[in-house]
């Protein structure tokens, strides 16, 4: 069964610190992986998309990596800010099928 | 301009009623999706359409029927609503079609919060 897991479910970090969010998946035959953020009561905002042929993608203070052999992806946030507080979701496409979501990590940046 | 829009934003209704949720995207994408986010915040795909054609149909009750009048619209009609249908329903779209839409970034609407009493 193809599954995506995110641990921990919640994380609190002081403002200004760098942090890493984790995502693991059970099938190395991954097609791509996407990171989203979801603010309370809002929809999902796409942050980064990594194709299976790529090892990382960067956008501003965000860097996402993909390691298919270990079944892991990480989202690195540099110099965290209170505005980064949100739930972060990773989602993987296995083969050429549908997007399978993790359960998310709720991030709180403490001012 | 809103890229993916959904109406209504909130929907409160009684058990047994029939309701529809509308979705529109102005991105020119070929593929559209419906997702359900349950009370535990877990997101799961329900349907996917490419150019008005059904591509993905997960195991959802047949009380749920998607309809795509054109590739910019994907509506979700729900018959005989049940308490367990209470959730947030998200519409999304992506550029590529033919089932390969999942290769591309998906853009999500703001969600429709459905509460069945």
XYZ file of N, CA and C in Angstrom:
684
model
N 0.845 -1.193 0.000
C 0.000 0.000 0.000
C 0.878 1.240 0.000
N 0.543 2.195 -0.841
C 1.350 3.402 -0.952
C 0.875 4.431 0.069
N 1.775 4.788 0.980
C 1.404 5.705 2.048
C 2.438 6.810 2.188
N 1.968 7.928 2.720
C 2.831 9.076 3.002
C 2.651 9.428 4.466
N 3.768 9.591 5.168
C 3.722 9.845 6.610
C 4.509 11.095 6.943
N 3.960 11.884 7.855
C 4.675 13.070 8.323
C 4.753 13.035 9.845
N 5.980 13.110 10.333
C 6.234 13.121 11.772
C 7.244 14.223 12.063
N 7.006 15.089 13.101
C 5.902 14.995 14.044
C 4.623 15.627 13.503
N 3.539 15.421 14.232
C 2.275 16.027 13.840
C 2.264 17.520 14.131
N 3.055 17.927 15.130
C 3.124 19.349 15.489
C 4.538 19.700 15.908
N 4.908 20.949 15.621
C 6.268 21.397 15.911
C 6.234 22.885 16.249
N 6.920 23.266 17.345
C 7.025 24.683 17.727
C 8.491 25.073 17.720
N 8.772 26.209 17.090
C 10.159 26.645 16.918
C 10.242 28.143 17.181
N 11.279 28.614 17.880
C 11.441 30.059 18.080
C 11.736 30.763 16.759
N 11.235 31.968 16.657
C 11.448 32.771 15.454
C 12.934 32.920 15.158
N 13.258 32.861 13.885
C 14.639 33.053 13.453
C 15.417 31.765 13.259
N 14.929 30.680 13.828
C 15.644 29.411 13.695
C 15.360 28.765 12.349
N 16.322 27.972 11.904
C 16.120 27.135 10.726
C 15.444 25.843 11.188
N 14.631 25.258 10.321
C 13.941 24.040 10.725
C 13.750 23.117 9.528
N 13.511 21.845 9.863
C 13.306 20.827 8.840
C 12.026 20.068 9.136
N 11.187 19.952 8.119
C 9.981 19.140 8.212
C 10.209 17.855 7.425
N 9.717 16.753 7.981
C 9.977 15.445 7.384
C 8.759 14.826 6.727
N 9.023 14.082 5.683
C 7.975 13.364 4.962
C 8.577 12.040 4.517
N 7.903 10.937 4.772
C 8.386 9.637 4.308
C 7.298 8.945 3.502
N 7.713 8.133 2.552
C 6.764 7.447 1.680
C 7.216 5.997 1.505
N 6.250 5.138 1.230
C 6.510 3.702 1.279
C 6.959 3.104 -0.048
N 6.757 3.823 -1.146
C 7.051 3.264 -2.461
C 8.113 4.116 -3.143
N 9.262 3.520 -3.440
C 10.341 4.292 -4.061
C 10.042 4.634 -5.520
N 9.020 3.988 -6.095
C 8.629 4.293 -7.474
C 7.750 5.531 -7.485
N 8.312 6.596 -6.979
C 7.564 7.834 -6.857
C 7.717 8.637 -8.134
N 6.655 9.303 -8.526
C 6.700 10.095 -9.754
C 7.100 11.529 -9.459
N 6.465 12.100 -8.455
C 6.879 13.416 -7.963
C 6.344 13.618 -6.558
N 6.830 14.656 -5.903
C 6.389 14.970 -4.553
C 6.173 16.474 -4.452
N 5.093 16.837 -3.806
C 4.727 18.248 -3.716
C 4.548 18.633 -2.249
N 5.040 19.809 -1.886
C 4.831 20.359 -0.558
C 3.810 21.492 -0.643
N 2.874 21.484 0.320
C 1.843 22.519 0.409
C 1.855 23.110 1.808
N 1.298 24.307 1.927
C 0.974 24.825 3.245
C -0.523 25.112 3.283
N -1.088 24.885 4.456
C -2.502 25.154 4.640
C -2.667 26.021 5.887
N -3.235 27.198 5.697
C -3.525 28.072 6.819
C -4.907 27.721 7.371
N -5.150 27.963 8.662
C -6.425 27.581 9.278
C -7.614 28.116 8.502
N -8.546 27.237 8.176
C -9.751 27.630 7.475
C -9.543 28.014 6.030
N -8.381 27.727 5.503
C -8.086 28.129 4.124
C -7.755 26.908 3.259
N -7.560 27.181 1.977
C -7.177 26.128 1.058
C -5.687 25.845 1.129
N -5.221 25.040 0.185
C -3.810 24.664 0.135
C -3.066 25.564 -0.841
N -1.854 25.935 -0.447
C -0.982 26.701 -1.326
C 0.216 25.841 -1.669
N 0.447 25.647 -2.964
C 1.591 24.850 -3.386
C 2.877 25.614 -3.111
N 3.850 24.936 -2.523
C 5.139 25.547 -2.212
C 6.209 25.108 -3.202
N 6.379 23.812 -3.313
C 7.426 23.277 -4.173
C 6.985 21.942 -4.742
N 7.428 21.666 -5.959
C 7.177 20.384 -6.609
C 8.514 19.807 -7.029
N 8.792 18.563 -6.632
C 10.036 17.908 -7.026
C 9.692 16.710 -7.896
N 10.224 16.681 -9.096
C 10.037 15.529 -9.954
C 10.978 14.413 -9.504
N 10.674 13.190 -9.896
C 11.458 12.038 -9.436
C 12.911 12.112 -9.903
N 13.148 12.840 -10.982
C 14.507 12.952 -11.517
C 15.328 14.016 -10.799
N 14.677 14.774 -9.908
C 15.356 15.861 -9.213
C 15.684 15.447 -7.789
N 16.663 16.125 -7.209
C 17.014 15.845 -5.825
C 16.561 16.971 -4.899
N 16.428 18.174 -5.439
C 15.949 19.258 -4.601
C 15.387 20.394 -5.437
N 14.596 21.225 -4.747
C 14.035 22.431 -5.347
C 14.084 23.532 -4.303
N 14.313 24.744 -4.770
C 14.422 25.876 -3.851
C 13.498 26.995 -4.292
N 12.912 27.641 -3.276
C 12.110 28.835 -3.536
C 12.246 29.753 -2.337
N 13.005 30.822 -2.497
C 13.209 31.754 -1.395
C 13.877 31.081 -0.208
N 13.209 31.145 0.940
C 13.766 30.534 2.154
C 13.452 29.042 2.266
N 12.790 28.501 1.280
C 12.387 27.101 1.323
C 13.276 26.252 0.422
N 13.612 25.069 0.922
C 14.354 24.101 0.115
C 13.780 22.728 0.394
N 13.363 22.049 -0.649
C 12.825 20.704 -0.507
C 13.764 19.714 -1.161
N 13.972 18.591 -0.494
C 14.829 17.546 -1.039
C 14.029 16.269 -1.229
N 14.539 15.413 -2.088
C 13.891 14.138 -2.353
C 14.949 13.050 -2.434
N 14.784 12.015 -1.608
C 15.672 10.861 -1.640
C 14.803 9.623 -1.838
N 14.725 9.166 -3.079
C 13.837 8.039 -3.378
C 14.289 6.751 -2.719
N 15.595 6.546 -2.658
C 16.096 5.278 -2.131
C 15.751 5.085 -0.663
N 15.736 6.187 0.079
C 15.391 6.077 1.505
C 13.921 6.384 1.759
N 13.205 6.774 0.731
C 11.780 7.084 0.871
C 11.528 8.306 1.721
N 12.351 9.342 1.529
C 12.211 10.519 2.357
C 12.266 11.809 1.554
N 11.526 12.787 2.048
C 11.635 14.150 1.560
C 11.683 15.073 2.765
N 12.419 16.149 2.649
C 12.465 17.137 3.716
C 12.162 18.518 3.145
N 11.549 19.336 3.978
C 11.327 20.742 3.644
C 12.086 21.568 4.668
N 13.075 22.283 4.186
C 13.926 23.114 5.029
C 13.432 24.550 4.936
N 13.193 25.154 6.094
C 12.779 26.559 6.142
C 13.864 27.332 6.870
N 14.428 28.284 6.205
C 15.501 29.087 6.792
C 14.932 30.331 7.464
N 15.572 30.722 8.562
C 15.229 31.978 9.245
C 13.718 32.119 9.431
N 13.148 31.203 10.188
C 11.699 31.129 10.313
C 11.088 32.435 10.835
N 9.860 32.694 10.377
C 9.121 33.892 10.747
C 7.738 33.496 11.245
N 7.111 34.332 12.075
C 5.760 33.999 12.550
C 4.776 33.703 11.415
N 4.959 34.355 10.287
C 4.086 34.117 9.139
C 4.235 32.744 8.522
N 5.266 32.012 8.939
C 5.447 30.634 8.456
C 4.556 29.661 9.203
N 3.926 30.109 10.275
C 3.051 29.222 11.042
C 1.882 28.770 10.177
N 1.741 27.466 10.050
C 0.706 26.862 9.212
C 0.856 25.351 9.326
N -0.034 24.622 8.662
C 0.146 23.179 8.539
C 0.802 22.900 7.193
N 1.845 22.097 7.231
C 2.583 21.770 6.012
C 2.280 20.323 5.633
N 1.863 20.166 4.398
C 1.473 18.855 3.877
C 2.404 18.456 2.743
N 2.835 17.205 2.765
C 3.515 16.687 1.590
C 2.583 15.687 0.911
N 2.723 15.586 -0.385
C 1.874 14.687 -1.160
C 2.697 14.090 -2.289
N 2.547 12.800 -2.490
C 3.338 12.098 -3.494
C 2.451 11.501 -4.571
N 2.999 11.449 -5.764
C 2.360 10.718 -6.858
C 3.185 9.467 -7.102
N 2.545 8.307 -6.991
C 3.217 7.045 -7.222
C 2.852 6.559 -8.624
N 3.824 6.186 -9.412
C 3.550 5.822 -10.789
C 3.033 7.035 -11.513
N 1.856 6.906 -12.071
C 1.253 8.054 -12.721
C -0.162 8.254 -12.200
N -0.282 7.985 -10.908
C -1.622 7.979 -10.319
C -1.918 9.273 -9.565
N -2.787 9.155 -8.626
C -3.290 10.317 -7.924
C -2.325 10.783 -6.835
N -2.573 12.001 -6.381
C -1.785 12.598 -5.301
C -2.204 11.969 -3.987
N -1.225 11.402 -3.252
C -1.494 10.811 -1.948
C -0.888 11.711 -0.878
N -1.718 12.192 0.037
C -1.297 13.164 1.030
C -0.833 12.521 2.323
N 0.121 13.186 2.983
C 0.454 12.880 4.359
C -0.542 13.577 5.273
N -0.415 13.349 6.552
C -1.360 13.913 7.517
C -0.962 15.306 7.985
N 0.212 15.751 7.583
C 0.605 17.130 7.851
C 1.376 17.320 9.144
N 2.166 18.388 9.178
C 2.840 18.850 10.391
C 2.378 20.268 10.662
N 1.823 20.470 11.861
C 1.356 21.815 12.232
C 2.522 22.570 12.847
N 2.977 23.596 12.149
C 4.148 24.364 12.567
C 3.729 25.658 13.229
N 4.320 25.923 14.402
C 4.093 27.189 15.108
C 5.436 27.858 15.320
N 5.561 29.081 14.834
C 6.771 29.863 15.041
C 6.501 30.821 16.196
N 7.316 30.705 17.225
C 7.099 31.482 18.443
C 7.863 32.801 18.344
N 7.166 33.935 18.433
C 7.849 35.236 18.296
C 8.817 35.495 19.446
N -7.045 38.182 -9.323
C -8.036 37.237 -9.859
C -7.890 35.875 -9.173
N -8.998 35.293 -8.781
C -8.974 33.991 -8.149
C -8.719 32.923 -9.189
N -7.757 32.027 -8.930
C -7.398 31.017 -9.907
C -8.394 29.858 -9.888
N -8.645 29.327 -8.681
C -9.610 28.245 -8.515
C -10.629 28.722 -7.484
N -11.869 28.801 -7.886
C -12.904 29.293 -6.977
C -13.967 28.231 -6.749
N -14.544 28.265 -5.565
C -15.584 27.315 -5.193
C -16.747 28.075 -4.567
N -17.942 27.575 -4.837
C -19.133 28.120 -4.178
C -20.065 26.977 -3.811
N -20.698 27.058 -2.649
C -20.527 28.089 -1.644
C -19.280 27.836 -0.791
N -18.936 28.758 0.059
C -17.815 28.575 0.966
C -18.258 27.758 2.177
N -19.490 27.988 2.611
C -20.055 27.234 3.718
C -21.407 26.671 3.292
N -21.699 25.466 3.763
C -22.952 24.820 3.415
C -23.427 24.025 4.623
N -24.549 24.433 5.188
C -25.149 23.730 6.316
C -26.505 23.219 5.856
N -26.732 21.930 6.038
C -27.954 21.339 5.509
C -28.395 20.160 6.358
N -29.592 19.715 6.128
C -30.149 18.597 6.875
C -29.828 17.281 6.183
N -29.796 16.233 6.980
C -29.639 14.875 6.444
C -30.722 14.597 5.421
N -30.342 13.903 4.373
C -31.311 13.507 3.358
C -31.456 14.483 2.213
N -30.960 15.702 2.408
C -31.060 16.702 1.337
C -30.059 16.406 0.222
N -30.298 17.050 -0.929
C -29.375 17.001 -2.060
C -28.758 18.379 -2.221
N -27.427 18.405 -2.410
C -26.760 19.692 -2.558
C -25.672 19.601 -3.623
N -25.308 20.769 -4.155
C -24.231 20.842 -5.148
C -23.183 21.858 -4.729
N -21.943 21.565 -5.087
C -20.832 22.485 -4.891
C -20.246 22.753 -6.269
N -19.975 24.038 -6.536
C -19.453 24.388 -7.855
C -17.982 24.770 -7.774
N -17.263 24.474 -8.836
C -15.844 24.819 -8.922
C -15.533 25.333 -10.313
N -14.735 26.393 -10.331
C -14.314 26.980 -11.608
C -12.847 27.351 -11.526
N -12.115 27.103 -12.602
C -10.714 27.526 -12.662
C -10.488 28.369 -13.915
N -9.731 29.457 -13.739
C -9.456 30.351 -14.866
C -7.994 30.273 -15.295
N -7.365 29.129 -15.012
C -5.950 28.933 -15.321
C -5.728 28.281 -16.681
N -6.800 27.875 -17.332
C -6.659 27.186 -18.606
C -6.167 25.758 -18.463
N -6.291 25.185 -17.271
C -5.827 23.821 -17.030
C -6.755 22.792 -17.655
N -6.171 21.628 -17.937
C -6.955 20.541 -18.528
C -7.584 19.620 -17.483
N -6.972 19.535 -16.312
C -7.386 18.535 -15.335
C -7.904 19.200 -14.065
N -9.007 18.658 -13.568
C -9.592 19.157 -12.316
C -9.875 17.994 -11.385
N -9.912 18.309 -10.077
C -10.009 17.275 -9.057
C -10.992 17.709 -7.964
N -11.537 16.718 -7.275
C -12.232 16.949 -6.014
C -11.551 16.127 -4.933
N -11.298 16.794 -3.778
C -10.719 16.147 -2.610
C -11.656 16.345 -1.426
N -11.556 15.415 -0.470
C -12.304 15.538 0.774
C -11.302 15.578 1.918
N -11.473 16.571 2.809
C -10.631 16.645 4.007
C -11.518 16.393 5.208
N -11.228 15.304 5.913
C -12.095 14.906 7.020
C -11.761 15.657 8.300
N -12.423 15.275 9.388
C -12.265 16.005 10.655
C -10.850 15.889 11.219
N -10.125 14.864 10.800
C -8.733 14.701 11.231
C -7.775 15.389 10.271
N -8.307 16.164 9.376
C -7.519 16.960 8.432
C -6.827 16.122 7.365
N -7.273 14.858 7.199
C -6.647 14.032 6.178
C -7.318 14.278 4.830
N -6.493 14.565 3.823
C -6.980 14.875 2.488
C -6.934 13.641 1.606
N -8.036 13.379 0.914
C -8.050 12.234 0.025
C -8.786 12.583 -1.261
N -8.228 12.113 -2.379
C -8.846 12.426 -3.661
C -10.149 11.662 -3.818
N -11.105 12.309 -4.481
C -12.373 11.664 -4.780
C -12.486 11.397 -6.289
N -12.294 12.452 -7.069
C -12.461 12.358 -8.518
C -11.415 13.211 -9.226
N -11.157 12.825 -10.482
C -10.324 13.632 -11.346
C -10.926 13.622 -12.742
N -10.979 14.788 -13.364
C -11.491 14.921 -14.723
C -10.427 15.558 -15.595
N -10.309 15.044 -16.833
C -9.432 15.657 -17.804
C -10.242 16.009 -19.033
N -10.299 17.284 -19.358
C -11.077 17.716 -20.522
C -12.481 17.119 -20.514
N -13.132 17.226 -19.385
C -14.522 16.787 -19.182
C -14.661 15.275 -19.087
N -13.565 14.542 -19.126
C -13.644 13.089 -19.063
C -13.170 12.586 -17.707
N -13.927 11.677 -17.100
C -13.567 11.128 -15.795
C -12.314 10.277 -15.913
N -11.299 10.597 -15.089
C -10.034 9.871 -15.109
C -9.868 9.033 -13.859
N -10.112 9.637 -12.707
C -9.968 8.939 -11.435
C -11.308 8.964 -10.720
N -11.716 7.807 -10.245
C -12.950 7.698 -9.472
C -12.646 6.797 -8.289
N -12.331 7.423 -7.157
C -12.006 6.647 -5.980
C -13.257 5.974 -5.437
N -13.064 5.175 -4.424
C -14.190 4.452 -3.849
C -15.004 5.411 -2.987
N -15.892 6.118 -3.642
C -16.795 6.993 -2.907
C -18.208 6.521 -3.181
N -19.132 6.792 -2.252
C -20.519 6.373 -2.480
C -21.062 6.958 -3.777
N -21.935 6.217 -4.436
C -22.466 6.736 -5.696
C -23.482 7.846 -5.474
N -23.660 8.256 -4.223
C -24.444 9.461 -3.954
C -23.682 10.717 -4.410
N -22.371 10.548 -4.588
C -21.535 11.661 -5.053
C -21.393 11.548 -6.562
N -21.795 12.596 -7.277
C -21.677 12.548 -8.731
C -21.058 13.846 -9.236
N -19.859 13.753 -9.808
C -19.230 14.925 -10.396
C -19.793 15.186 -11.782
N -19.781 16.471 -12.150
C -20.234 16.835 -13.492
C -19.332 17.934 -14.018
N -18.854 17.742 -15.255
C -17.960 18.717 -15.855
C -18.564 19.232 -17.151
N -19.247 20.387 -17.107
C -19.858 20.917 -18.325
C -18.828 21.397 -19.354
N -17.670 21.822 -18.874
C -16.556 22.191 -19.740
C -15.291 22.065 -18.917
N -14.139 22.223 -19.540
C -12.913 21.887 -18.812
C -12.568 22.912 -17.739
N -13.268 24.034 -17.702
C -13.011 25.030 -16.664
C -13.899 24.836 -15.438
N -14.829 23.920 -15.515
C -15.777 23.721 -14.419
C -15.880 22.251 -14.043
N -15.905 22.008 -12.738
C -16.156 20.664 -12.231
C -17.020 20.809 -10.993
N -18.277 20.390 -11.110
C -19.219 20.509 -10.007
C -19.395 19.159 -9.327
N -19.773 19.235 -8.063
C -19.969 18.010 -7.287
C -21.382 18.022 -6.715
N -22.153 17.026 -7.093
C -23.520 16.913 -6.600
C -23.581 15.758 -5.614
N -24.219 15.998 -4.490
C -24.319 14.972 -3.453
C -25.794 14.729 -3.145
N -26.222 13.491 -3.322
C -27.614 13.112 -3.022
C -27.713 12.532 -1.620
N -28.881 12.682 -1.044
C -29.207 12.031 0.241
C -28.082 12.191 1.256
N -27.776 13.414 1.584
C -26.643 13.704 2.464
C -26.746 12.980 3.798
N -25.575 12.514 4.273
C -25.468 11.803 5.541
C -24.540 12.576 6.474
N -24.653 12.272 7.777
C -23.821 12.962 8.766
C -22.333 12.834 8.429
N -21.942 11.651 7.965
C -20.530 11.392 7.663
C -19.999 12.152 6.464
N -20.890 12.821 5.751
C -20.434 13.628 4.614
C -19.886 14.976 5.067
N -20.086 15.304 6.328
C -19.565 16.572 6.855
C -18.047 16.579 6.738
N -17.530 17.576 6.061
C -16.090 17.665 5.784
C -15.845 18.955 5.025
N -14.577 19.174 4.709
C -14.238 20.267 3.801
C -13.909 19.655 2.447
N -14.533 20.164 1.419
C -14.328 19.650 0.069
C -13.514 20.676 -0.725
N -12.406 20.190 -1.282
C -11.525 21.062 -2.054
C -11.539 20.665 -3.522
N -11.589 21.690 -4.355
C -11.423 21.515 -5.789
C -9.994 21.928 -6.133
N -9.414 21.299 -7.135
C -8.060 21.653 -7.565
C -7.951 21.484 -9.072
N -6.911 22.074 -9.641
C -6.681 21.895 -11.081
C -5.182 21.832 -11.345
N -4.828 21.241 -12.482
C -3.438 21.198 -12.905
C -3.366 21.268 -14.413
N -2.199 21.564 -14.932
C -2.027 21.880 -16.338
C -2.287 20.709 -17.271
N -1.625 19.594 -16.987
C -1.634 18.523 -17.976
C -2.792 17.587 -17.795
N -3.211 16.964 -18.851
C -4.356 16.079 -18.812
C -3.998 14.659 -19.189
N -5.003 13.868 -19.526
C -4.810 12.485 -19.930
C -4.265 11.616 -18.830
N -4.555 11.987 -17.568
C -4.032 11.211 -16.452
C -2.656 11.671 -16.044
N -1.981 12.436 -16.918
C -0.652 12.915 -16.557
C -0.720 14.254 -15.854
N -1.940 14.703 -15.590
C -2.072 15.963 -14.859
C -1.428 15.910 -13.505
N -1.278 14.705 -12.978
C -0.688 14.593 -11.656
C 0.802 14.854 -11.668
N 1.414 15.015 -12.841
C 2.819 15.354 -12.894
C 3.054 16.805 -12.532
N 2.032 17.591 -12.664
C 2.184 19.019 -12.527
C 1.663 19.517 -11.183
N 2.061 20.748 -10.860
C 1.596 21.373 -9.638
C 0.085 21.485 -9.641
N -0.518 21.128 -8.545
C -1.960 21.273 -8.412
C -2.272 22.549 -7.629
N -3.270 23.283 -8.120
C -3.687 24.516 -7.486
C -5.059 24.297 -6.871
N -5.163 24.648 -5.601
C -6.369 24.341 -4.847
C -7.268 25.560 -4.671
N -8.569 25.276 -4.615
C -9.536 26.296 -4.255
C -9.569 26.474 -2.745
N -10.369 27.414 -2.252
C -10.405 27.734 -0.824
C -11.181 26.728 0.020
N -11.900 25.822 -0.635
C -12.632 24.812 0.117
C -14.088 25.183 0.366
N -14.913 24.158 0.482
C -16.323 24.321 0.869
C -16.538 23.505 2.134
N -16.931 24.188 3.180
C -17.140 23.532 4.466
C -18.582 23.077 4.558
N -18.774 21.764 4.494
C -20.112 21.172 4.505
C -20.403 20.608 5.879
N -21.526 20.997 6.450
C -21.968 20.465 7.733
C -23.370 19.892 7.551
N -23.477 18.608 7.823
C -24.775 17.938 7.700
C -25.329 17.710 9.102
N -26.524 18.219 9.329
C -27.137 18.121 10.667
C -28.178 17.018 10.735
